[in-house]
């Protein structure tokens, strides 16, 4: 079986986004010191997770419930590591003195572990979204994202709120045609588009 060829375009994009995640968390203690620290911090967090989730959705096109058991596969891929690292965080907090007693809970993720649970739910949501038209799917995902803010019983538990809020980015990435990025790489005005997007974010 031939090895799947990696795309350096996406490898570099994911690497840059991961660097921004670490850089953003390092900046957090200093955002109240200077206005530019505050602005840069929120600018980074305004796009880096949506972009990461968008790319995750784009690579979820291989989802096919007929070929394998997606629930079991994604449980092993996302939930098993989540349980392990959640336990590890709990142990670290106890040993470091951050918590007086060892407390291990699965319903509220520590730090950035929410992404693993949300990824599991986004993947499973494709059972539904793969069966409908992209326009309908994107519209439904946006409505879910907006309505969750008015639903008081949906909060941090199992990171359902974040999952719903970021759902449209995953679904848009999933529906995007495979050749889109090849077209964008050759887009004549892509640099102008990048500058315009940066100015919009500011």
Short mmCIF file of C-alpha atoms in Angstrom, two decimals:
data_model
loop_
_atom_site.label_atom_id
_atom_site.label_comp_id
_atom_site.label_asym_id
_atom_site.label_seq_id
_atom_site.Cartn_x
_atom_site.Cartn_y
_atom_site.Cartn_z
CA UNK A 1 0.00 0.00 0.00
CA UNK A 2 1.45 3.32 -1.11
CA UNK A 3 2.23 5.83 1.62
CA UNK A 4 -0.10 8.81 1.61
CA UNK A 5 1.72 11.89 0.37
CA UNK A 6 1.79 14.76 2.85
CA UNK A 7 1.04 18.30 1.75
CA UNK A 8 3.65 20.75 3.09
CA UNK A 9 1.12 23.57 2.64
CA UNK A 10 -1.09 22.12 5.36
CA UNK A 11 1.80 20.90 7.49
CA UNK A 12 3.17 24.45 7.62
CA UNK A 13 -0.27 25.91 8.29
CA UNK A 14 -0.90 23.53 11.21
CA UNK A 15 2.59 24.14 12.59
CA UNK A 16 2.07 27.92 12.49
CA UNK A 17 -1.32 27.61 14.19
CA UNK A 18 0.15 25.42 16.95
CA UNK A 19 2.91 27.99 17.50
CA UNK A 20 0.25 30.68 17.83
CA UNK A 21 -1.62 28.57 20.41
CA UNK A 22 1.51 28.31 22.58
CA UNK A 23 2.43 31.96 22.01
CA UNK A 24 -1.09 33.09 22.90
CA UNK A 25 -1.08 31.17 26.16
CA UNK A 26 2.34 32.61 27.03
CA UNK A 27 0.98 36.11 26.46
CA UNK A 28 -2.08 35.66 28.67
CA UNK A 29 -0.48 36.81 31.96
CA UNK A 30 0.64 40.08 30.32
CA UNK A 31 -2.47 41.20 28.43
CA UNK A 32 -3.41 43.74 31.09
CA UNK A 33 0.04 45.37 31.13
CA UNK A 34 -0.08 47.05 27.73
CA UNK A 35 -2.89 47.73 25.28
CA UNK A 36 -0.97 46.22 22.36
CA UNK A 37 -0.53 42.97 24.34
CA UNK A 38 -4.27 42.88 24.90
CA UNK A 39 -5.06 43.57 21.23
CA UNK A 40 -2.54 41.05 19.89
CA UNK A 41 -3.76 38.33 22.26
CA UNK A 42 -7.39 38.67 21.22
CA UNK A 43 -6.48 39.01 17.55
CA UNK A 44 -4.66 35.67 17.68
CA UNK A 45 -7.49 33.95 19.53
CA UNK A 46 -10.04 35.39 17.10
CA UNK A 47 -8.75 33.26 14.22
CA UNK A 48 -6.27 30.58 15.24
CA UNK A 49 -8.78 28.04 16.62
CA UNK A 50 -11.38 28.64 13.86
CA UNK A 51 -8.59 28.12 11.30
CA UNK A 52 -7.38 24.94 13.00
CA UNK A 53 -10.92 23.56 13.19
CA UNK A 54 -11.57 24.54 9.57
CA UNK A 55 -8.54 22.49 8.48
CA UNK A 56 -9.70 19.57 10.66
CA UNK A 57 -13.04 19.64 8.86
CA UNK A 58 -11.35 19.71 5.47
CA UNK A 59 -9.44 16.52 6.32
CA UNK A 60 -12.56 14.79 7.66
CA UNK A 61 -13.72 14.00 4.12
CA UNK A 62 -12.61 10.38 4.56
CA UNK A 63 -15.45 9.84 7.05
CA UNK A 64 -17.39 6.86 5.76
CA UNK A 65 -19.62 4.84 8.13
CA UNK A 66 -19.79 2.02 5.56
CA UNK A 67 -16.06 1.27 5.62
CA UNK A 68 -15.36 1.16 9.35
CA UNK A 69 -16.90 1.93 12.74
CA UNK A 70 -16.37 5.71 13.04
CA UNK A 71 -17.67 5.92 16.62
CA UNK A 72 -15.25 3.29 17.92
CA UNK A 73 -12.37 4.63 15.81
CA UNK A 74 -12.90 8.22 16.93
CA UNK A 75 -13.38 7.12 20.53
CA UNK A 76 -9.93 5.55 20.46
CA UNK A 77 -8.47 8.53 18.62
CA UNK A 78 -9.90 11.33 20.78
CA UNK A 79 -11.60 10.12 23.98
CA UNK A 80 -8.99 7.61 25.16
CA UNK A 81 -6.16 10.23 24.99
CA UNK A 82 -8.50 12.73 26.64
CA UNK A 83 -9.11 10.43 29.62
CA UNK A 84 -5.38 9.78 30.01
CA UNK A 85 -4.31 13.43 29.86
CA UNK A 86 -7.23 14.54 32.03
CA UNK A 87 -5.99 12.14 34.69
CA UNK A 88 -2.41 13.38 34.16
CA UNK A 89 -3.49 17.01 34.63
CA UNK A 90 -5.33 16.07 37.82
CA UNK A 91 -2.24 14.30 39.15
CA UNK A 92 -0.02 17.26 38.26
CA UNK A 93 -2.35 19.71 40.00
CA UNK A 94 -2.27 17.60 43.16
CA UNK A 95 1.51 17.09 43.17
CA UNK A 96 2.21 20.75 42.42
CA UNK A 97 -0.04 21.89 45.24
CA UNK A 98 -2.51 23.62 42.93
CA UNK A 99 -5.25 21.46 44.49
CA UNK A 100 -5.43 20.19 48.04
CA UNK A 101 -6.95 16.85 47.04
CA UNK A 102 -6.71 14.69 43.97
CA UNK A 103 -9.85 15.38 41.92
CA UNK A 104 -10.47 13.56 38.68
CA UNK A 105 -13.49 14.53 36.61
CA UNK A 106 -14.31 13.79 33.00
CA UNK A 107 -17.16 16.21 32.35
CA UNK A 108 -15.11 19.45 32.47
CA UNK A 109 -11.84 19.32 30.48
CA UNK A 110 -8.60 20.81 31.76
CA UNK A 111 -6.91 23.54 29.72
CA UNK A 112 -6.92 22.74 25.96
CA UNK A 113 -8.18 19.16 26.29
CA UNK A 114 -11.62 20.41 25.26
CA UNK A 115 -10.42 20.13 21.64
CA UNK A 116 -10.25 16.33 21.88
CA UNK A 117 -13.85 15.99 23.07
CA UNK A 118 -15.11 18.53 20.54
CA UNK A 119 -13.25 16.75 17.73
CA UNK A 120 -15.03 13.54 18.68
CA UNK A 121 -18.46 15.23 18.51
CA UNK A 122 -17.63 17.05 15.25
CA UNK A 123 -16.61 13.79 13.60
CA UNK A 124 -19.77 12.01 14.80
CA UNK A 125 -21.92 14.91 13.57
CA UNK A 126 -20.93 13.92 10.02
CA UNK A 127 -23.38 11.04 10.28
CA UNK A 128 -25.96 13.76 9.74
CA UNK A 129 -24.16 16.47 7.77
CA UNK A 130 -22.81 14.13 5.09
CA UNK A 131 -26.41 13.31 4.09
CA UNK A 132 -27.59 16.85 3.36
CA UNK A 133 -26.67 19.59 0.92
CA UNK A 134 -23.76 21.89 1.87
CA UNK A 135 -25.96 25.01 1.92
CA UNK A 136 -28.40 23.33 4.31
CA UNK A 137 -25.63 21.86 6.43
CA UNK A 138 -23.77 25.15 6.82
CA UNK A 139 -27.01 26.98 7.62
CA UNK A 140 -27.98 24.42 10.27
CA UNK A 141 -24.51 24.51 11.84
CA UNK A 142 -24.62 28.32 12.05
CA UNK A 143 -28.07 28.21 13.64
CA UNK A 144 -26.83 25.68 16.21
CA UNK A 145 -23.85 27.92 16.92
CA UNK A 146 -26.07 30.95 17.51
CA UNK A 147 -28.81 29.20 19.48
CA UNK A 148 -26.45 27.55 21.96
CA UNK A 149 -25.77 30.96 23.49
CA UNK A 150 -29.44 31.21 24.45
CA UNK A 151 -29.58 27.73 25.96
CA UNK A 152 -28.76 28.02 29.69
CA UNK A 153 -28.30 24.30 30.36
CA UNK A 154 -25.48 23.97 27.79
CA UNK A 155 -22.19 25.08 29.30
CA UNK A 156 -18.68 23.78 29.97
CA UNK A 157 -19.82 20.21 30.64
CA UNK A 158 -18.40 17.93 27.94
CA UNK A 159 -17.41 21.17 26.20
CA UNK A 160 -20.78 21.18 24.41
CA UNK A 161 -20.90 24.97 24.21
CA UNK A 162 -17.54 25.28 22.46
CA UNK A 163 -18.38 22.33 20.23
CA UNK A 164 -21.53 24.06 19.02
CA UNK A 165 -19.91 27.50 18.66
CA UNK A 166 -17.07 26.19 16.48
CA UNK A 167 -19.21 23.68 14.56
CA UNK A 168 -19.71 25.91 11.46
CA UNK A 169 -15.94 26.15 10.87
CA UNK A 170 -15.63 22.35 10.91
CA UNK A 171 -18.63 21.87 8.62
CA UNK A 172 -17.51 24.54 6.13
CA UNK A 173 -14.11 22.86 5.97
CA UNK A 174 -15.77 19.48 5.44
CA UNK A 175 -17.93 20.70 2.57
CA UNK A 176 -15.13 22.61 0.86
CA UNK A 177 -14.15 20.93 -2.45
CA UNK A 178 -10.85 19.08 -2.40
CA UNK A 179 -9.46 21.25 -5.19
CA UNK A 180 -10.18 24.55 -3.44
CA UNK A 181 -6.73 24.99 -1.94
CA UNK A 182 -5.06 24.11 -5.23
CA UNK A 183 -7.09 26.93 -6.76
CA UNK A 184 -6.26 29.28 -3.90
CA UNK A 185 -2.52 28.60 -4.19
CA UNK A 186 -2.70 29.90 -7.77
CA UNK A 187 -5.11 32.73 -6.95
CA UNK A 188 -3.72 35.92 -8.43
CA UNK A 189 -4.83 38.18 -5.61
CA UNK A 190 -4.19 35.89 -2.61
CA UNK A 191 -1.62 38.28 -1.08
CA UNK A 192 -4.08 41.14 -1.35
CA UNK A 193 -6.73 38.91 0.20
CA UNK A 194 -4.40 38.07 3.12
CA UNK A 195 -3.67 41.76 3.74
CA UNK A 196 -7.37 42.61 3.58
CA UNK A 197 -8.24 39.83 6.01
CA UNK A 198 -5.53 41.00 8.41
CA UNK A 199 -6.84 44.56 8.31
CA UNK A 200 -10.38 43.27 8.89
CA UNK A 201 -9.24 41.32 11.97
CA UNK A 202 -7.62 44.48 13.36
#
